[in-house]
GROMACS .gro file of C-alpha atoms in nm:
model
  383
    1MET     CA    1  10.500   9.222   5.544
    2MET     CA    2  10.618   9.417   5.848
    3LYS     CA    3  10.662   9.206   6.161
    4ARG     CA    4  10.439   9.315   6.449
    5PRO     CA    5  10.639   9.405   6.761
    6GLY     CA    6  10.606   9.141   7.030
    7LEU     CA    7  10.716   9.073   7.384
    8SER     CA    8  11.032   8.889   7.480
    9GLY     CA    9  11.049   8.532   7.597
   10LEU     CA   10  11.139   8.664   7.941
   11SER     CA   11  10.794   8.818   7.977
   12THR     CA   12  10.632   8.475   7.937
   13ARG     CA   13  10.887   8.286   8.148
   14MET     CA   14  10.839   8.508   8.455
   15PRO     CA   15  10.531   8.390   8.649
   16GLN     CA   16  10.337   8.624   8.875
   17SER     CA   17  10.380   8.544   9.243
   18GLY     CA   18  10.091   8.344   9.382
   19ILE     CA   19  10.130   8.538   9.706
   20ARG     CA   20  10.066   8.862   9.520
   21GLU     CA   21   9.762   8.707   9.353
   22VAL     CA   22   9.606   8.651   9.695
   23PHE     CA   23   9.712   8.998   9.812
   24ASP     CA   24   9.550   9.158   9.506
   25ALA     CA   25   9.232   8.953   9.546
   26ALA     CA   26   9.209   9.053   9.911
   27GLN     CA   27   9.179   9.419   9.816
   28SER     CA   28   8.823   9.360   9.693
   29TYR     CA   29   8.703   9.266  10.044
   30ASP     CA   30   8.595   9.527  10.297
   31ASP     CA   31   8.640   9.321  10.613
   32LEU     CA   32   8.926   9.075  10.593
   33ALA     CA   33   9.166   8.942  10.856
   34ASP     CA   34   9.470   8.935  10.629
   35LEU     CA   35   9.735   8.675  10.712
   36SER     CA   36   9.865   8.647  10.357
   37ILE     CA   37  10.161   8.887  10.330
   38GLY     CA   38  10.484   8.841  10.521
   39GLU     CA   39  10.516   9.199  10.640
   40PRO     CA   40  10.565   9.307  11.003
   41ASP     CA   41  10.283   9.533  11.119
   42PHE     CA   42  10.528   9.745  11.321
   43ALA     CA   43  10.648  10.087  11.212
   44THR     CA   44  11.020  10.115  11.146
   45PRO     CA   45  11.176  10.167  11.493
   46GLU     CA   46  11.214  10.530  11.598
   47PRO     CA   47  11.597  10.553  11.614
   48ILE     CA   48  11.618  10.434  11.254
   49ALA     CA   49  11.355  10.675  11.125
   50ALA     CA   50  11.505  10.963  11.323
   51ALA     CA   51  11.852  10.904  11.180
   52VAL     CA   52  11.714  10.916  10.826
   53CYS     CA   53  11.518  11.237  10.888
   54GLU     CA   54  11.830  11.406  11.017
   55ALA     CA   55  12.051  11.279  10.735
   56VAL     CA   56  11.809  11.372  10.457
   57GLY     CA   57  11.778  11.718  10.607
   58THR     CA   58  12.153  11.761  10.570
   59GLY     CA   59  12.174  11.635  10.212
   60ALA     CA   60  12.190  11.254  10.220
   61SER     CA   61  12.003  11.214   9.893
   62SER     CA   62  12.272  11.148   9.635
   63TYR     CA   63  12.409  10.868   9.423
   64THR     CA   64  12.641  10.636   9.611
   65GLU     CA   65  12.890  10.375   9.497
   66THR     CA   66  12.703  10.093   9.325
   67VAL     CA   67  12.812   9.850   9.596
   68GLY     CA   68  12.696  10.083   9.874
   69ARG     CA   69  12.832  10.351  10.106
   70PRO     CA   70  13.177  10.257  10.245
   71GLU     CA   71  13.072  10.319  10.604
   72LEU     CA   72  12.771  10.091  10.565
   73ARG     CA   73  12.979   9.813  10.412
   74ALA     CA   74  13.228   9.845  10.698
   75ALA     CA   75  12.945   9.809  10.949
   76LEU     CA   76  12.806   9.511  10.758
   77ALA     CA   77  13.147   9.344  10.760
   78GLU     CA   78  13.164   9.385  11.137
   79LYS     CA   79  12.812   9.247  11.183
   80LEU     CA   80  12.888   8.948  10.958
   81ALA     CA   81  13.208   8.872  11.149
   82VAL     CA   82  13.059   8.905  11.497
   83GLU     CA   83  12.715   8.751  11.445
   84ASN     CA   84  12.749   8.520  11.144
   85GLY     CA   85  13.113   8.421  11.165
   86ILE     CA   86  13.163   8.530  10.803
   87ASP     CA   87  13.492   8.698  10.718
   88ALA     CA   88  13.407   8.925  10.424
   89ALA     CA   89  13.621   9.217  10.306
   90PRO     CA   90  13.401   9.531  10.306
   91GLU     CA   91  13.572   9.681  10.001
   92SER     CA   92  13.540   9.378   9.773
   93GLU     CA   93  13.320   9.100   9.914
   94ILE     CA   94  13.002   9.283  10.020
   95ILE     CA   95  12.734   9.455   9.812
   96VAL     CA   96  12.430   9.654   9.927
   97THR     CA   97  12.122   9.562   9.723
   98PRO     CA   98  11.757   9.667   9.680
   99GLY     CA   99  11.628   9.418   9.934
  100ALA     CA  100  11.718   9.051   9.952
  101MET     CA  101  11.515   9.029   9.631
  102GLY     CA  102  11.776   9.234   9.444
  103ALA     CA  103  12.059   9.024   9.584
  104LEU     CA  104  11.892   8.696   9.488
  105PHE     CA  105  11.808   8.819   9.139
  106ALA     CA  106  12.164   8.939   9.081
  107ALA     CA  107  12.322   8.625   9.226
  108VAL     CA  108  12.122   8.389   9.007
  109ASN     CA  109  12.191   8.596   8.697
  110VAL     CA  110  12.568   8.611   8.746
  111LEU     CA  111  12.598   8.243   8.838
  112CYS     CA  112  12.373   8.087   8.570
  113ASP     CA  113  12.376   8.064   8.192
  114PRO     CA  114  12.070   7.981   7.980
  115GLY     CA  115  11.987   7.613   8.018
  116ASP     CA  116  12.159   7.576   8.355
  117GLU     CA  117  11.970   7.422   8.642
  118VAL     CA  118  11.921   7.550   8.997
  119LEU     CA  119  11.818   7.310   9.272
  120VAL     CA  120  11.556   7.448   9.511
  121PRO     CA  121  11.409   7.255   9.805
  122GLU     CA  122  11.030   7.237   9.785
  123PRO     CA  123  10.805   7.396   9.915
  124TYR     CA  124  10.980   7.718   9.812
  125TRP     CA  125  10.916   8.091   9.798
  126PRO     CA  126  10.765   8.141   9.449
  127ASN     CA  127  10.991   8.435   9.359
  128TYR     CA  128  11.279   8.189   9.327
  129HIS     CA  129  11.102   8.058   9.019
  130GLY     CA  130  11.105   8.406   8.867
  131HIS     CA  131  11.470   8.467   8.955
  132VAL     CA  132  11.577   8.143   8.787
  133ALA     CA  133  11.353   8.208   8.485
  134SER     CA  134  11.504   8.555   8.441
  135ALA     CA  135  11.838   8.390   8.366
  136ASN     CA  136  11.667   8.148   8.124
  137ALA     CA  137  11.773   7.871   8.358
  138ARG     CA  138  11.557   7.591   8.500
  139LEU     CA  139  11.436   7.537   8.854
  140ALA     CA  140  11.463   7.175   8.968
  141SER     CA  141  11.278   7.086   9.287
  142VAL     CA  142  11.443   6.893   9.570
  143SER     CA  143  11.221   6.691   9.802
  144THR     CA  144  11.226   6.761  10.176
  145ASP     CA  145  11.162   6.551  10.487
  146GLU     CA  146  10.865   6.568  10.726
  147GLU     CA  147  11.004   6.890  10.875
  148PHE     CA  148  11.053   7.046  10.528
  149VAL     CA  149  11.432   7.013  10.546
  150PRO     CA  150  11.624   6.877  10.242
  151THR     CA  151  11.845   6.571  10.286
  152PRO     CA  152  12.188   6.509  10.126
  153ASP     CA  153  12.046   6.203   9.948
  154ALA     CA  154  11.765   6.411   9.795
  155VAL     CA  155  12.014   6.670   9.669
  156GLU     CA  156  12.243   6.401   9.531
  157ALA     CA  157  11.950   6.245   9.346
  158ALA     CA  158  11.849   6.581   9.195
  159VAL     CA  159  12.190   6.681   9.058
  160SER     CA  160  12.226   6.661   8.681
  161ASP     CA  161  12.493   6.755   8.427
  162ASP     CA  162  12.324   7.096   8.395
  163THR     CA  163  12.312   7.176   8.765
  164THR     CA  164  12.501   7.494   8.852
  165ALA     CA  165  12.374   7.596   9.195
  166ILE     CA  166  12.155   7.508   9.488
  167LEU     CA  167  11.946   7.763   9.675
  168LEU     CA  168  11.907   7.706  10.049
  169ASN     CA  169  11.660   7.916  10.249
  170SER     CA  170  11.686   7.891  10.627
  171PRO     CA  171  11.481   7.989  10.821
  172GLY     CA  172  11.243   7.910  10.540
  173ASN     CA  173  10.951   8.075  10.369
  174PRO     CA  174  10.677   7.937  10.359
  175THR     CA  175  10.746   7.654  10.605
  176GLY     CA  176  10.934   7.822  10.890
  177ALA     CA  177  11.182   7.532  10.874
  178VAL     CA  178  11.532   7.586  11.015
  179ILE     CA  179  11.807   7.367  10.867
  180PRO     CA  180  12.033   7.242  11.149
  181PRO     CA  181  12.405   7.329  11.116
  182ASP     CA  182  12.518   6.969  11.063
  183ARG     CA  183  12.257   6.917  10.791
  184LEU     CA  184  12.366   7.240  10.620
  185ARG     CA  185  12.726   7.119  10.614
  186ALA     CA  186  12.621   6.782  10.475
  187LEU     CA  187  12.421   6.951  10.199
  188ASP     CA  188  12.716   7.172  10.114
  189ASP     CA  189  12.945   6.870  10.100
  190VAL     CA  190  12.726   6.731   9.821
  191ALA     CA  191  12.734   7.068   9.645
  192ALA     CA  192  13.113   7.083   9.673
  193GLU     CA  193  13.150   6.732   9.536
  194HIS     CA  194  12.962   6.837   9.222
  195GLY     CA  195  13.122   7.181   9.192
  196LEU     CA  196  12.800   7.371   9.262
  197TRP     CA  197  12.749   7.723   9.388
  198VAL     CA  198  12.535   7.765   9.700
  199VAL     CA  199  12.304   8.064   9.736
  200ALA     CA  200  12.214   8.092  10.106
  201ASP     CA  201  11.902   8.302  10.163
  202GLU     CA  202  11.920   8.410  10.529
  203THR     CA  203  11.648   8.675  10.516
  204TYR     CA  204  11.488   8.548  10.839
  205GLU     CA  205  11.815   8.483  11.025
  206ASP     CA  206  11.708   8.670  11.341
  207LEU     CA  207  11.367   8.507  11.375
  208VAL     CA  208  11.421   8.164  11.534
  209TYR     CA  209  11.235   8.008  11.827
  210ASP     CA  210  11.223   7.709  12.064
  211GLY     CA  211  11.599   7.681  12.087
  212ALA     CA  212  11.654   7.663  11.711
  213THR     CA  213  11.995   7.779  11.585
  214HIS     CA  214  12.056   7.984  11.276
  215HIS     CA  215  12.387   7.898  11.111
  216SER     CA  216  12.564   8.077  10.827
  217LEU     CA  217  12.723   7.811  10.609
  218ALA     CA  218  12.980   8.056  10.472
  219SER     CA  219  13.137   8.081  10.819
  220ASP     CA  220  13.284   7.730  10.792
  221GLY     CA  221  13.642   7.719  10.667
  222ASP     CA  222  13.683   7.761  10.293
  223ARG     CA  223  13.311   7.720  10.215
  224PHE     CA  224  13.291   8.099  10.167
  225ASP     CA  225  13.462   8.056   9.829
  226ARG     CA  226  13.153   7.887   9.681
  227ILE     CA  227  12.871   8.061   9.865
  228VAL     CA  228  12.664   8.374   9.809
  229THR     CA  229  12.499   8.468  10.140
  230VAL     CA  230  12.195   8.695  10.120
  231HIS     CA  231  12.056   8.907  10.404
  232SER     CA  232  11.775   9.159  10.445
  233PHE     CA  233  11.676   9.446  10.672
  234SER     CA  234  11.307   9.400  10.586
  235LYS     CA  235  11.190   9.143  10.838
  236SER     CA  236  11.423   9.185  11.138
  237TYR     CA  237  11.381   9.564  11.158
  238ALA     CA  238  11.030   9.614  11.012
  239MET     CA  239  11.186   9.788  10.710
  240THR     CA  240  11.007   9.619  10.418
  241GLY     CA  241  10.937   9.945  10.236
  242TRP     CA  242  11.296  10.068  10.258
  243ARG     CA  243  11.399   9.797  10.008
  244ILE     CA  244  11.748   9.726  10.134
  245GLY     CA  245  11.947   9.407  10.172
  246TYR     CA  246  12.301   9.289  10.115
  247ALA     CA  247  12.510   8.995  10.004
  248SER     CA  248  12.856   8.862  10.080
  249ALA     CA  249  13.047   8.641   9.839
  250PRO     CA  250  13.388   8.592   9.676
  251GLU     CA  251  13.521   8.906   9.507
  252ARG     CA  252  13.458   8.788   9.149
  253VAL     CA  253  13.092   8.723   9.229
  254ILE     CA  254  13.041   9.057   9.403
  255ASP     CA  255  13.209   9.240   9.115
  256ALA     CA  256  12.978   9.071   8.864
  257MET     CA  257  12.676   9.159   9.078
  258ARG     CA  258  12.805   9.516   9.094
  259VAL     CA  259  12.808   9.546   8.715
  260LEU     CA  260  12.458   9.399   8.687
  261GLN     CA  261  12.327   9.633   8.954
  262GLU     CA  262  12.497   9.928   8.783
  263HIS     CA  263  12.285   9.864   8.475
  264THR     CA  264  11.956   9.803   8.657
  265VAL     CA  265  11.914  10.015   8.971
  266SER     CA  266  12.248  10.203   8.971
  267SER     CA  267  12.262  10.197   9.352
  268VAL     CA  268  12.036  10.164   9.653
  269PRO     CA  269  11.887  10.505   9.752
  270GLU     CA  270  12.110  10.682  10.001
  271PRO     CA  271  11.835  10.741  10.263
  272ALA     CA  272  11.774  10.364  10.276
  273GLN     CA  273  12.145  10.309  10.332
  274VAL     CA  274  12.140  10.561  10.617
  275ALA     CA  275  11.849  10.366  10.765
  276ALA     CA  276  12.049  10.043  10.739
  277SER     CA  277  12.346  10.197  10.919
  278ALA     CA  278  12.114  10.319  11.196
  279ALA     CA  279  11.958   9.973  11.221
  280LEU     CA  280  12.298   9.813  11.273
  281ALA     CA  281  12.377  10.071  11.541
  282ASN     CA  282  12.052   9.983  11.720
  283ARG     CA  283  12.049   9.604  11.696
  284TYR     CA  284  11.854   9.580  12.023
  285VAL     CA  285  11.533   9.647  11.830
  286VAL     CA  286  11.567   9.303  11.668
  287GLY     CA  287  11.525   9.132  12.004
  288GLU     CA  288  11.214   9.333  12.079
  289LEU     CA  289  11.056   9.240  11.746
  290ARG     CA  290  11.153   8.874  11.782
  291GLU     CA  291  10.991   8.860  12.126
  292ALA     CA  292  10.668   9.002  11.986
  293PHE     CA  293  10.671   8.750  11.700
  294ALA     CA  294  10.734   8.465  11.945
  295GLU     CA  295  10.418   8.556  12.138
  296ARG     CA  296  10.213   8.577  11.817
  297ARG     CA  297  10.356   8.246  11.700
  298ARG     CA  298  10.240   8.071  12.017
  299LEU     CA  299   9.893   8.227  11.988
  300VAL     CA  300   9.847   8.108  11.628
  301LEU     CA  301   9.993   7.760  11.685
  302ASP     CA  302   9.772   7.700  11.989
  303ARG     CA  303   9.457   7.826  11.820
  304LEU     CA  304   9.514   7.635  11.494
  305ALA     CA  305   9.595   7.313  11.681
  306ALA     CA  306   9.254   7.335  11.849
  307ILE     CA  307   9.068   7.337  11.515
  308ASP     CA  308   8.964   6.995  11.386
  309GLY     CA  309   9.141   6.897  11.066
  310ILE     CA  310   9.427   7.147  11.088
  311ASP     CA  311   9.782   7.047  11.180
  312PRO     CA  312  10.000   7.357  11.222
  313GLY     CA  313  10.323   7.160  11.260
  314THR     CA  314  10.614   7.313  11.452
  315PRO     CA  315  10.771   7.596  11.251
  316ARG     CA  316  11.087   7.712  11.429
  317GLY     CA  317  11.173   8.020  11.228
  318ALA     CA  318  11.046   8.317  11.022
  319PHE     CA  319  10.686   8.421  11.094
  320TYR     CA  320  10.478   8.166  10.906
  321VAL     CA  321  10.272   7.860  10.990
  322PHE     CA  322  10.252   7.616  10.701
  323ALA     CA  323   9.943   7.428  10.816
  324ASP     CA  324   9.831   7.091  10.687
  325VAL     CA  325   9.465   7.128  10.584
  326SER     CA  326   9.442   6.810  10.377
  327ALA     CA  327   9.165   6.682  10.602
  328HIS     CA  328   8.950   6.965  10.467
  329THR     CA  329   9.052   6.984  10.102
  330THR     CA  330   9.267   6.853   9.820
  331ASP     CA  331   9.262   7.192   9.648
  332SER     CA  332   9.441   7.457   9.853
  333ARG     CA  333   9.355   7.735   9.609
  334ALA     CA  334   8.983   7.667   9.635
  335PHE     CA  335   9.016   7.634  10.012
  336VAL     CA  336   9.182   7.977  10.042
  337GLU     CA  337   8.916   8.134   9.820
  338ARG     CA  338   8.651   7.982  10.046
  339LEU     CA  339   8.823   8.120  10.358
  340MET     CA  340   8.824   8.468  10.206
  341SER     CA  341   8.465   8.468  10.085
  342GLU     CA  342   8.300   8.276  10.371
  343ALA     CA  343   8.524   8.328  10.674
  344GLY     CA  344   8.682   8.666  10.598
  345VAL     CA  345   9.038   8.535  10.638
  346ALA     CA  346   9.317   8.575  10.382
  347SER     CA  347   9.598   8.319  10.363
  348VAL     CA  348   9.812   8.171  10.086
  349PRO     CA  349   9.744   7.833   9.920
  350GLY     CA  350  10.025   7.584   9.958
  351ALA     CA  351  10.010   7.502   9.587
  352VAL     CA  352  10.179   7.831   9.496
  353PHE     CA  353  10.493   7.708   9.675
  354GLY     CA  354  10.535   7.408   9.448
  355ALA     CA  355  10.355   7.076   9.405
  356ALA     CA  356  10.469   6.955   9.748
  357GLY     CA  357  10.274   7.242   9.904
  358GLU     CA  358   9.934   7.114   9.796
  359GLY     CA  359   9.718   7.034  10.096
  360TYR     CA  360   9.878   7.311  10.300
  361VAL     CA  361   9.799   7.677  10.368
  362ARG     CA  362  10.045   7.944  10.478
  363PHE     CA  363   9.933   8.177  10.756
  364SER     CA  364  10.154   8.477  10.840
  365TYR     CA  365  10.166   8.578  11.206
  366ALA     CA  366  10.339   8.908  11.126
  367ALA     CA  367   9.999   9.077  11.167
  368ASP     CA  368   9.893   9.249  11.489
  369VAL     CA  369   9.743   9.046  11.774
  370GLU     CA  370   9.390   9.179  11.717
  371THR     CA  371   9.397   9.068  11.353
  372LEU     CA  372   9.542   8.729  11.446
  373THR     CA  373   9.276   8.674  11.712
  374THR     CA  374   8.997   8.777  11.475
  375ALA     CA  375   9.131   8.541  11.209
  376MET     CA  376   9.148   8.248  11.451
  377ASP     CA  377   8.795   8.314  11.576
  378ARG     CA  378   8.665   8.321  11.220
  379LEU     CA  379   8.851   8.003  11.126
  380GLU     CA  380   8.705   7.821  11.426
  381ARG     CA  381   8.353   7.920  11.327
  382ALA     CA  382   8.403   7.834  10.960
  383LEU     CA  383   8.572   7.499  11.011
   0.00000   0.00000   0.00000
């Protein structure tokens, strides 16, 4: 009897993002104040767009080296040295990727074998689950403290014989938590003791508030030799649709990521790389965006804090409020569905960020002020 063609195990291991589930469900509503997706409402800043228009008009639409245009990697090396304190060789220790997503996917797949384990502090961005599953590895949750920051003791307790890496996201999605420099070093000391790789997701590095400090762990001494640091242009420059990010790591890791990228996306589109170069040449736009997000953050925190039964906490990074709504519900998914259908507000249930997220809801304040104000008004009336 002929065997019927089936799907691979990978297709069943890879879960759909719970964030996307909400986003898709929101499309069926005509009038919704959408605070579900972490996407800046700003257009890509004019000097970046203008540089791309000019370059495309003169033929910048070709294949590039898999690791990225040499001039872009040189500019990235300079930015990493000046702003992150990371000394990475542009020709061998930096790769340009299709967003931070591409860098994270490649990093996990070149560091992990089937059956390996990756430690991830919880609550966590759900795509990490898919990245780990793609390598047929296992995600092992690490508990966090009251500010959603992992402790060295929690990491130590989670390490097993199969543990290969730990993924640290700071500033964090969904919580907005920023891991202090001393805590980062202490976490890395545990990783070093057990011979683990560290994947540092610094996608929101530019978006910190209230005196918080972003620190790149790979800037400290010889720690670079065990760390893959991931960055993105999406959030800091309002460039989500350009799909461009980058990673720095030891040469052998970058070379392995290069080969993987060669067989998946070949290279990042050249116009997006031109946009990235223009963004680095116009870094001032980051400050303007951060200032706008800081104002929106204060608006949302103040309004949520005034609603009975909601504790917005004190997120110090990214552009999310991970609000405690446990006084209203023990089922965050049902609560979010109720907010959409009855209040006309879209958010993301905490449960999609791991079991520790139950009882919480993530609100994104990347939306425009009018949408944020409308959402807060509707929440006040509904709750």
